[in-house]
Coordinates of C-alpha atoms in Angstrom, one line a residue:
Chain A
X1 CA 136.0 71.5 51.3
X2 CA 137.3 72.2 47.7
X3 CA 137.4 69.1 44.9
X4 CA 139.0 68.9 42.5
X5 CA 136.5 67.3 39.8
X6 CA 136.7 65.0 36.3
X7 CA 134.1 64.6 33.8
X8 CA 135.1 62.1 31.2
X9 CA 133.6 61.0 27.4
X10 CA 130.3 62.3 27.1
X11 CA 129.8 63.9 30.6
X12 CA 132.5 66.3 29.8
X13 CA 131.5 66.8 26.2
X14 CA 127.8 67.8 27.6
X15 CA 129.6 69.8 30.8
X16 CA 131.8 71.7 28.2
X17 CA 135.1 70.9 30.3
X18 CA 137.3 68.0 31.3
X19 CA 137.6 69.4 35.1
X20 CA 137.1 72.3 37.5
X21 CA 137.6 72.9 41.1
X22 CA 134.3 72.5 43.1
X23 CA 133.9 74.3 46.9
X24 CA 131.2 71.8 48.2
X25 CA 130.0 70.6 51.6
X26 CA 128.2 67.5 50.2
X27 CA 128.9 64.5 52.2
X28 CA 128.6 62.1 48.6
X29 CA 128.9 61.8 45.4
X30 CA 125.3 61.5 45.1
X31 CA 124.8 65.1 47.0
X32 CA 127.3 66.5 45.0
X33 CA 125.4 65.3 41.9
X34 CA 122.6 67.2 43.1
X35 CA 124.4 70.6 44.0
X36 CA 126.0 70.2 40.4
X37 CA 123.0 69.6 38.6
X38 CA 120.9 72.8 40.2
X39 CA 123.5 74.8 38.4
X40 CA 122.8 75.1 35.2
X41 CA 121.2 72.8 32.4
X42 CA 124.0 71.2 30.8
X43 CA 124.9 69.8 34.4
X44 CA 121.4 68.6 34.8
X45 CA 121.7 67.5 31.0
X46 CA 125.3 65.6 32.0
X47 CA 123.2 63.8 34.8
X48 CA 120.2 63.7 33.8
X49 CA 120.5 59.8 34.7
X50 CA 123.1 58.6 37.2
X51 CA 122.1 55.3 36.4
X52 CA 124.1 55.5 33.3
X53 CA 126.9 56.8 35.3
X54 CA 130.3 55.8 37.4
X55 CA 132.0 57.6 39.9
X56 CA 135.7 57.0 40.9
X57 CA 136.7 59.0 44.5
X58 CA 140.9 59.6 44.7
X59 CA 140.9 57.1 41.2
X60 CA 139.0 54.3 42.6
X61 CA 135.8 53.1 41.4
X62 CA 133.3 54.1 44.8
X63 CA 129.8 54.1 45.7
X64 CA 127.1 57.2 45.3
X65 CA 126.5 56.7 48.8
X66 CA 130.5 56.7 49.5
X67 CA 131.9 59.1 52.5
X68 CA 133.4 62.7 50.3
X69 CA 135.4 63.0 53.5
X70 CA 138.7 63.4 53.3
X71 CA 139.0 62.8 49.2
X72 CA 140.4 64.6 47.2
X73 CA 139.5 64.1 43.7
X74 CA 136.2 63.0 42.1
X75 CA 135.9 61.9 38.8
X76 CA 132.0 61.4 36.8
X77 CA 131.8 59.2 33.6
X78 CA 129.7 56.3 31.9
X79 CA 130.8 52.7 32.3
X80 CA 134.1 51.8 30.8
X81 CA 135.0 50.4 27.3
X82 CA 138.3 49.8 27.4
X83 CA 140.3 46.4 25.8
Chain B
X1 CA 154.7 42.3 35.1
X2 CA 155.0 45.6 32.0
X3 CA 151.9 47.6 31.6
X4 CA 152.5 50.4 29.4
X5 CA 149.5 53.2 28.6
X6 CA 150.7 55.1 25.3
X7 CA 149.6 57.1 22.6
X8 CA 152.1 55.6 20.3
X9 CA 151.9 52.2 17.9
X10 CA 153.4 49.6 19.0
X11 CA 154.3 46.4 17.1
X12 CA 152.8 43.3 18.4
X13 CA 155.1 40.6 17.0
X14 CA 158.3 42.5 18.5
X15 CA 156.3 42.7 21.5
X16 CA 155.3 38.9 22.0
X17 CA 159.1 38.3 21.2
X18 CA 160.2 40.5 24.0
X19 CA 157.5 39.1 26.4
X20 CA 158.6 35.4 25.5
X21 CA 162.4 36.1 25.9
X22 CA 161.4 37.7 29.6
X23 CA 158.9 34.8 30.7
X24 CA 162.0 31.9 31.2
X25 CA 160.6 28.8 32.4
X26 CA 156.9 29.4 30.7
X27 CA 155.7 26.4 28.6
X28 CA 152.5 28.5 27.5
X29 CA 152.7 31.9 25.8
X30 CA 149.1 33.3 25.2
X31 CA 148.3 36.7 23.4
X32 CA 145.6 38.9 22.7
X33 CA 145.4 41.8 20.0
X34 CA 142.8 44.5 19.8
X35 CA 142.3 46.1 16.3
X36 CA 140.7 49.0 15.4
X37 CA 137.5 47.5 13.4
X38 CA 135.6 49.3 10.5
X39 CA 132.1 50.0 11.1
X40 CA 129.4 50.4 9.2
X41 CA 129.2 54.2 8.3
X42 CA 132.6 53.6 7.3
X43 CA 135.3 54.8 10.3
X44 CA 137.7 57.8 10.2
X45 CA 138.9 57.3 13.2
X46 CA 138.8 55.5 17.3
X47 CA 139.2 58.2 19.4
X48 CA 140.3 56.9 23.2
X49 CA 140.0 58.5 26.3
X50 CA 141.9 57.8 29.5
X51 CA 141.7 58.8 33.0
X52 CA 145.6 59.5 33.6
X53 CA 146.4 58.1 37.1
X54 CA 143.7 55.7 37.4
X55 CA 144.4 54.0 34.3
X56 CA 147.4 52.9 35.5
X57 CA 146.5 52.4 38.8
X58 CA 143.5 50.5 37.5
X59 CA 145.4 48.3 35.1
X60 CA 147.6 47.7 38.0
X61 CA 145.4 46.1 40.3
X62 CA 143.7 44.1 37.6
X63 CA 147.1 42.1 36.9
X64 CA 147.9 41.8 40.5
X65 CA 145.0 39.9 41.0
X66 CA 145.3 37.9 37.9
X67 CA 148.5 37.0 39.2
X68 CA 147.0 36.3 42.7
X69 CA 144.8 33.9 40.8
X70 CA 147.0 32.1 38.3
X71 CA 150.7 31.1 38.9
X72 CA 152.3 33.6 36.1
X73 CA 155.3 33.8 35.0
X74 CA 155.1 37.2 33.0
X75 CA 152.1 39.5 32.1
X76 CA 152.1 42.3 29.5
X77 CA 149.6 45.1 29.2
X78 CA 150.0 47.6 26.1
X79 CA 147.0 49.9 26.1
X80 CA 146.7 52.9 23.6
X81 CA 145.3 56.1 23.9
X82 CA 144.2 59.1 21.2
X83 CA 142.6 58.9 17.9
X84 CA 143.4 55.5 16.1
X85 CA 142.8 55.1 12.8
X86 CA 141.1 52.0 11.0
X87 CA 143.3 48.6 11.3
X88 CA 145.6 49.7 14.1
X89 CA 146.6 48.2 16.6
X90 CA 144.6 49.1 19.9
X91 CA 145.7 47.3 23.1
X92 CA 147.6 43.9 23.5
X93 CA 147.6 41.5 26.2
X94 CA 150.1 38.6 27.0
X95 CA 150.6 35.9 29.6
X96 CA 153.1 33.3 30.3
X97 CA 152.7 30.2 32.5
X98 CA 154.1 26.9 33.2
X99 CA 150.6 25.6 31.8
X100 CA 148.3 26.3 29.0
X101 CA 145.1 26.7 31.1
X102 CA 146.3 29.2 33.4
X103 CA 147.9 31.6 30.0
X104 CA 144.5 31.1 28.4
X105 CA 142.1 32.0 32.0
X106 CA 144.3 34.5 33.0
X107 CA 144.4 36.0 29.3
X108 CA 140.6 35.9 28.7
X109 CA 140.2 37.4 32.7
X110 CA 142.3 41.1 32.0
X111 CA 140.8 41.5 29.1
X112 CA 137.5 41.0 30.5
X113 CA 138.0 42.6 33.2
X114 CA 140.5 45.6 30.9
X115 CA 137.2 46.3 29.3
X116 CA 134.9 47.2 32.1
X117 CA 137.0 47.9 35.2
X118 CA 139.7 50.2 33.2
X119 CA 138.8 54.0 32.6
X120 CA 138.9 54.2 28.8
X121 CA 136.3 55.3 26.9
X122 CA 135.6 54.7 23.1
X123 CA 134.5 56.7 20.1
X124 CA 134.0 56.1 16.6
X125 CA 134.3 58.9 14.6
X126 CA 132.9 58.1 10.8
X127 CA 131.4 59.4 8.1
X128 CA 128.1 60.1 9.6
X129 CA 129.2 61.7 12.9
X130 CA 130.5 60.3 16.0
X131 CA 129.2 58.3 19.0
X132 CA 130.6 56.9 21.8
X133 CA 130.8 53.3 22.0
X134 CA 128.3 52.3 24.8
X135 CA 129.3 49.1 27.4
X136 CA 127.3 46.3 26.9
X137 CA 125.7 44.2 29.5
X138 CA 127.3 41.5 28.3
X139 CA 131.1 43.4 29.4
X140 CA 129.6 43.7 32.8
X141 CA 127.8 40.2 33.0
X142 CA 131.5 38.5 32.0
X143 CA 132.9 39.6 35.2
X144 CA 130.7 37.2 37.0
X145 CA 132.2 34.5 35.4
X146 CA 135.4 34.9 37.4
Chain C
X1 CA 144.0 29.2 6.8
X2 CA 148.3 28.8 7.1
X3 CA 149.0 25.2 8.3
X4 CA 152.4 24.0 8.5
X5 CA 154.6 21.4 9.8
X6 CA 157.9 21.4 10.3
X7 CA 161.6 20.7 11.7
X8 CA 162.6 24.5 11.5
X9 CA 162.0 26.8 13.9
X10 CA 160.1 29.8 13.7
X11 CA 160.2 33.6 14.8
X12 CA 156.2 33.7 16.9
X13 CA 156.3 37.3 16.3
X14 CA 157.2 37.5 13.0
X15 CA 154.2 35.0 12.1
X16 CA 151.9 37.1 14.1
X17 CA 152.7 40.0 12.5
X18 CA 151.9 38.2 8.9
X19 CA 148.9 36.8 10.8
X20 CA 147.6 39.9 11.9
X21 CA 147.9 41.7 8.6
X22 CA 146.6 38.7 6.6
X23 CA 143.4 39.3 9.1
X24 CA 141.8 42.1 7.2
X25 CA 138.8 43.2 9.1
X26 CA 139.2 40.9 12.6
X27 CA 138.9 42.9 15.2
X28 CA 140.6 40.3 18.0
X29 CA 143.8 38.2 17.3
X30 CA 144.8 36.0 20.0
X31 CA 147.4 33.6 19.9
X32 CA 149.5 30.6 21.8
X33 CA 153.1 29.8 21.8
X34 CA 154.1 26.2 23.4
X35 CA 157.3 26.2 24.5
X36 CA 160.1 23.4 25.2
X37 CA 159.7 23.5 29.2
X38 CA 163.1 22.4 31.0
X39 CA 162.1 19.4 33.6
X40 CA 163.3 18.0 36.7
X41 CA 166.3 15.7 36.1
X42 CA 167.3 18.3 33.1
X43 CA 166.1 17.8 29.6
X44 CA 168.6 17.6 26.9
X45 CA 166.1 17.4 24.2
X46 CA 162.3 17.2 23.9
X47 CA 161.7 14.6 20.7
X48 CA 158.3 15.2 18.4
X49 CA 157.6 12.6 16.4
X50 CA 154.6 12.5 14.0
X51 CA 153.1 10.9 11.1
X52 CA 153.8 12.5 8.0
X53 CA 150.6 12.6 6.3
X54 CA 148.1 11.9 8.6
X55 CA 149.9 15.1 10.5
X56 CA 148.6 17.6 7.6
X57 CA 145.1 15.6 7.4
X58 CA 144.2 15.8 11.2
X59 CA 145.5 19.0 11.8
X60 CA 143.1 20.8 8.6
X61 CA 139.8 18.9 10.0
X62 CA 140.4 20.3 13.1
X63 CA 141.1 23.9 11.9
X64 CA 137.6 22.9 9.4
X65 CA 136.0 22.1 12.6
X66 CA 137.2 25.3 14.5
X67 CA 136.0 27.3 11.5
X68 CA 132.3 25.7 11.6
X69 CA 131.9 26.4 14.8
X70 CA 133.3 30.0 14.9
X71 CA 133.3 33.2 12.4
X72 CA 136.9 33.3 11.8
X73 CA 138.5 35.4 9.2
X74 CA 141.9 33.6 9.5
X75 CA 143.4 30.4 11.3
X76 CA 146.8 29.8 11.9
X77 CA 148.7 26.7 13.3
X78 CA 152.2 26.1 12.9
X79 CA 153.6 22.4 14.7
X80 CA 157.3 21.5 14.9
X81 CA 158.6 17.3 14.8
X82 CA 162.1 16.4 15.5
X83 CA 164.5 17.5 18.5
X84 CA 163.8 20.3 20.2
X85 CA 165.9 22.6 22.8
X86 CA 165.1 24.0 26.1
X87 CA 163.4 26.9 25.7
X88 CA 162.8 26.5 22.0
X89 CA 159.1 27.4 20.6
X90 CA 157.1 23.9 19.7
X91 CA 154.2 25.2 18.0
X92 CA 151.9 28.3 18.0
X93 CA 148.2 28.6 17.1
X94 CA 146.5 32.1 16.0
X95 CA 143.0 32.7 15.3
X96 CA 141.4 36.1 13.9
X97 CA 137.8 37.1 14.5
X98 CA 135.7 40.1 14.6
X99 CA 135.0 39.6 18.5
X100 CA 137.2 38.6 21.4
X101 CA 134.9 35.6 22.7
X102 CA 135.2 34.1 19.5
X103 CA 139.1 34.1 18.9
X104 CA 139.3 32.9 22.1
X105 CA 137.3 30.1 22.0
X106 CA 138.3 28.5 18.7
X107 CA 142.2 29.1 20.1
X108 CA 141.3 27.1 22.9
X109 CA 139.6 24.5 20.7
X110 CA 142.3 24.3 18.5
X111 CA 144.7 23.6 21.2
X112 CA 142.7 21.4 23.2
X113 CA 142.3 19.3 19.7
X114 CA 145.7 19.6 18.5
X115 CA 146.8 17.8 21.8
X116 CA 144.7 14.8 22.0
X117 CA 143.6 14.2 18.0
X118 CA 147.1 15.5 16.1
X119 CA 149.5 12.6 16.0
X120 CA 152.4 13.8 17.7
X121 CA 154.4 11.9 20.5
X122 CA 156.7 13.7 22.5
X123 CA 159.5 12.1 24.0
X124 CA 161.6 14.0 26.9
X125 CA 165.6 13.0 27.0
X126 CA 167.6 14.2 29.8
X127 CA 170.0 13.6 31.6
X128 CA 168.8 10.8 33.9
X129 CA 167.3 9.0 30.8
X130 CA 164.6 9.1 28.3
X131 CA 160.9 8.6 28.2
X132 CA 157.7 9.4 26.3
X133 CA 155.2 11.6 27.8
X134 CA 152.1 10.3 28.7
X135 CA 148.3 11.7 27.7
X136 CA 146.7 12.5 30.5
X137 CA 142.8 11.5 31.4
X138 CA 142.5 15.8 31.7
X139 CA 143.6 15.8 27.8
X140 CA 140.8 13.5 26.6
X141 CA 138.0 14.7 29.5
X142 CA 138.7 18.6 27.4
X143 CA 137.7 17.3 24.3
X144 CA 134.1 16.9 25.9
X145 CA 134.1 21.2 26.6
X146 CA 133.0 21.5 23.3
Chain D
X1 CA 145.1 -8.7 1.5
X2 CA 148.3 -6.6 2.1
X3 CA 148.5 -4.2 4.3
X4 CA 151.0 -1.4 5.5
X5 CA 151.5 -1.1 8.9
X6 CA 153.0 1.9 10.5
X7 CA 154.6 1.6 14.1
X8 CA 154.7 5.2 16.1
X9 CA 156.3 6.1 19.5
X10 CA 156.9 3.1 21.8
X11 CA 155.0 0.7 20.0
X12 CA 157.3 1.7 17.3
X13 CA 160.6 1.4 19.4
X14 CA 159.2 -1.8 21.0
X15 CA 158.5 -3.6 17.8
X16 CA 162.0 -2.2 16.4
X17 CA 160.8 -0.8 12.9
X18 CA 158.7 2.2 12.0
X19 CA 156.7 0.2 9.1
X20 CA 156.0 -3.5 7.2
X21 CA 154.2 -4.7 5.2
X22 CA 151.9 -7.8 6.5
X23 CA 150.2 -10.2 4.4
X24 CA 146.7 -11.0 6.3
X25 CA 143.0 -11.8 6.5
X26 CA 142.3 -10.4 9.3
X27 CA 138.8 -8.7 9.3
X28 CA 139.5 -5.9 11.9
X29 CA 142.7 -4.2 13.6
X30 CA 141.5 -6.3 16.5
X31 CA 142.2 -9.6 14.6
X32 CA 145.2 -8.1 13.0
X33 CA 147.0 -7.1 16.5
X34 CA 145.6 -10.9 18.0
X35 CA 147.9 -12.2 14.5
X36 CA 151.2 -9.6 15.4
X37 CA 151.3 -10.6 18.8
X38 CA 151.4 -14.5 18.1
X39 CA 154.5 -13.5 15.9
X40 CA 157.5 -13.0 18.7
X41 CA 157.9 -11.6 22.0
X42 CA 158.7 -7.9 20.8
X43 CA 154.9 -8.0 18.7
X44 CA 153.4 -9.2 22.1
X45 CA 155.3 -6.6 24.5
X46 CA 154.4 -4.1 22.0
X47 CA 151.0 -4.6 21.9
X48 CA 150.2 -6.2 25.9
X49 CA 147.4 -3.4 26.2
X50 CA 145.4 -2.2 23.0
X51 CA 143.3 -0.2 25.9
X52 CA 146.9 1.5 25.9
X53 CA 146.8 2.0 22.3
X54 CA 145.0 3.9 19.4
X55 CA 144.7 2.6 15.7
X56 CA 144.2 4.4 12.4
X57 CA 142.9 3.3 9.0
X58 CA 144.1 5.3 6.2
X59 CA 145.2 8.0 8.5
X60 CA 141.8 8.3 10.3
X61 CA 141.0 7.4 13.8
X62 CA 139.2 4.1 14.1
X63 CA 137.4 1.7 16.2
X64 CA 139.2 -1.6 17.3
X65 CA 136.4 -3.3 15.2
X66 CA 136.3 -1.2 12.1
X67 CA 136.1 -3.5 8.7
X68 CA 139.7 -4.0 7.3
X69 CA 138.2 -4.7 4.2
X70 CA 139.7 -1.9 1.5
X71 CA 142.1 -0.4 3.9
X72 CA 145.5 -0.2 2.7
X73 CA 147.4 1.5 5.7
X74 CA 146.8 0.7 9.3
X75 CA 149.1 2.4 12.0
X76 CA 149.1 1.5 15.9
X77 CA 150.2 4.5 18.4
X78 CA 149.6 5.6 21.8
X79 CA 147.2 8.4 22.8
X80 CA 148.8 11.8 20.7
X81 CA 150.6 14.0 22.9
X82 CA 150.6 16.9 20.7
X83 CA 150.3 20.7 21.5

């Protein structure tokens, strides 16, 4: 399936772009972590530490464990500070 | 219910006017201002980013629960986006109800829940370099309290 | 610290725009608007009366009182006496503080204090008669939140 | 001693007048109200239930058996309603 993928605040600053399509047959976010970061180091730099970091599937906020079938879009970036 | 996500200013006393001519029938007008602080370092400028689409949709679902929880007559979310400078006005939150309890709650609820359930991100940009401002575990611990 | 009281009425968000820029270095302004509330049986007028003097004197130990208890770079309270319309604004509070929690709390405060320890009456006339309103045991059981 | 007493709300409408003066020795506002009330009906509907009623001393909120003694304005109200 193809993604279409979002890196926000510092995960796209250390990525080096705000999105990109990705052709992927990982079944989570948390796979698809994995195939990203075994492409080159700033990926592995961006998530070096998932921990630190949120994922949103079709623009809601979703588990790393979450089904990727079906979506869409999936977007990476560290906890909010909004208000 | 007006939630508006802009890159624009926006001036708070017109606002509360316009929100307290809407809300007929409220006895309790409550509002909340965020301001672009100084910082140590001294501040150029708060850079914001946003998550188009899901800001919305996020801000969205955050005051239809707050409205599932408190008998509202009018809510008003202003959030800004882009590079703000020292003093300005950031994001503004108002609610109207028959009662003073449920303006305040319901007030104090978005914003806690604006600022750790909303996809914005903070940066201050000063004289020493830049860094994004980190949530706290105090942002994600408030949430419990609801 | 602004206090006043008075028989005029007054713009809320032209005194939150003075109160926001009289705020120099708050980060969080929040404030509350009471409004005259129309009531069953249809209210002609809502009547405050006070006691001139003792008004002023309660109303700046509570704001002294809000101020020891939280860092707050400005205070605002504004409280109307004499006949009021439907729909017309009774008083406001705003308070100005570097963090959200705090301007929060000491708006609450104030309010909560401003109700049970100002000495205001209000008296409802409408059109079935007239009568005063009562405190209620929930105004007095706030004042033991703090 | 002479005091002046202020009258607020419906103790004030009860008693007909917002203020008087009142010539007394009564050691407490306790004692005072137990001397208004003897006076005529409109003292003793006024003041049927002090548990009803608050009293200040030189506009500060006092006990029903605070000292008199150097006051020079007393004032009887129900609970504020302000707000």
């Amino acid at each position: 399936m193809t993604l279409q993928v979002l890196y926000f605040a510092w995960v796209r600053e250390r990525i080096g772009l705000p999105k990109e399509r990705v052709e992927t047959q990982a079944a989570t976010p948390r796979a698809l972590v994995e195939e990203l970061r075994a492409r080159e180091p700033r990926y592995a730099a961006a998530f070096a530490d998932t921990a630190a970091l949120k994922v949103a599937l079709d623009q809601e906020l979703a588990e790393w464990d979450a089904p990727l079938a079906g979506v869409r879009e999936v977007a990476f970036f560290p906890p909010m500070t909004g208000g | 219910m007006t939630v508006r996500v802009q890159q624009e200013a926006f001036a708070a006393g017109a606002e509360l006017d316009a929100f307290t001519a809407r809300a007929t029938g409220a006895g309790a007008i409550v509002s909340f201002t965020g301001v672009v602080r100084d910082v140590a370092g001294g501040l150029i400028a708060m850079e914001i980013e946003q998550y188009p689409g899901m800001t919305e949709r996020a801000i969205a679902e955050i005051v239809d629960a707050a409205r599932s929880r408190w008998d509202l007559a009018e809510v008003l979310v202003i959030h800004r986006h882009g590079p703000l400078a020292p003093g300005a006005p950031i994001m503004m939150v108002a609610t109207a109800s028959a009662h003073r309890a449920a303006a305040f709650e319901a007030a104090d609820y978005l914003m806690d829940y604006l600022k750790s359930r909303a996809p914005f991100w903070k940066k201050e940009i000063t004289q020493r370099g830049e860094h994004w401002v980190e949530a706290t575990t105090q942002d994600e611990d408030a949430l419990s309290r609801w």
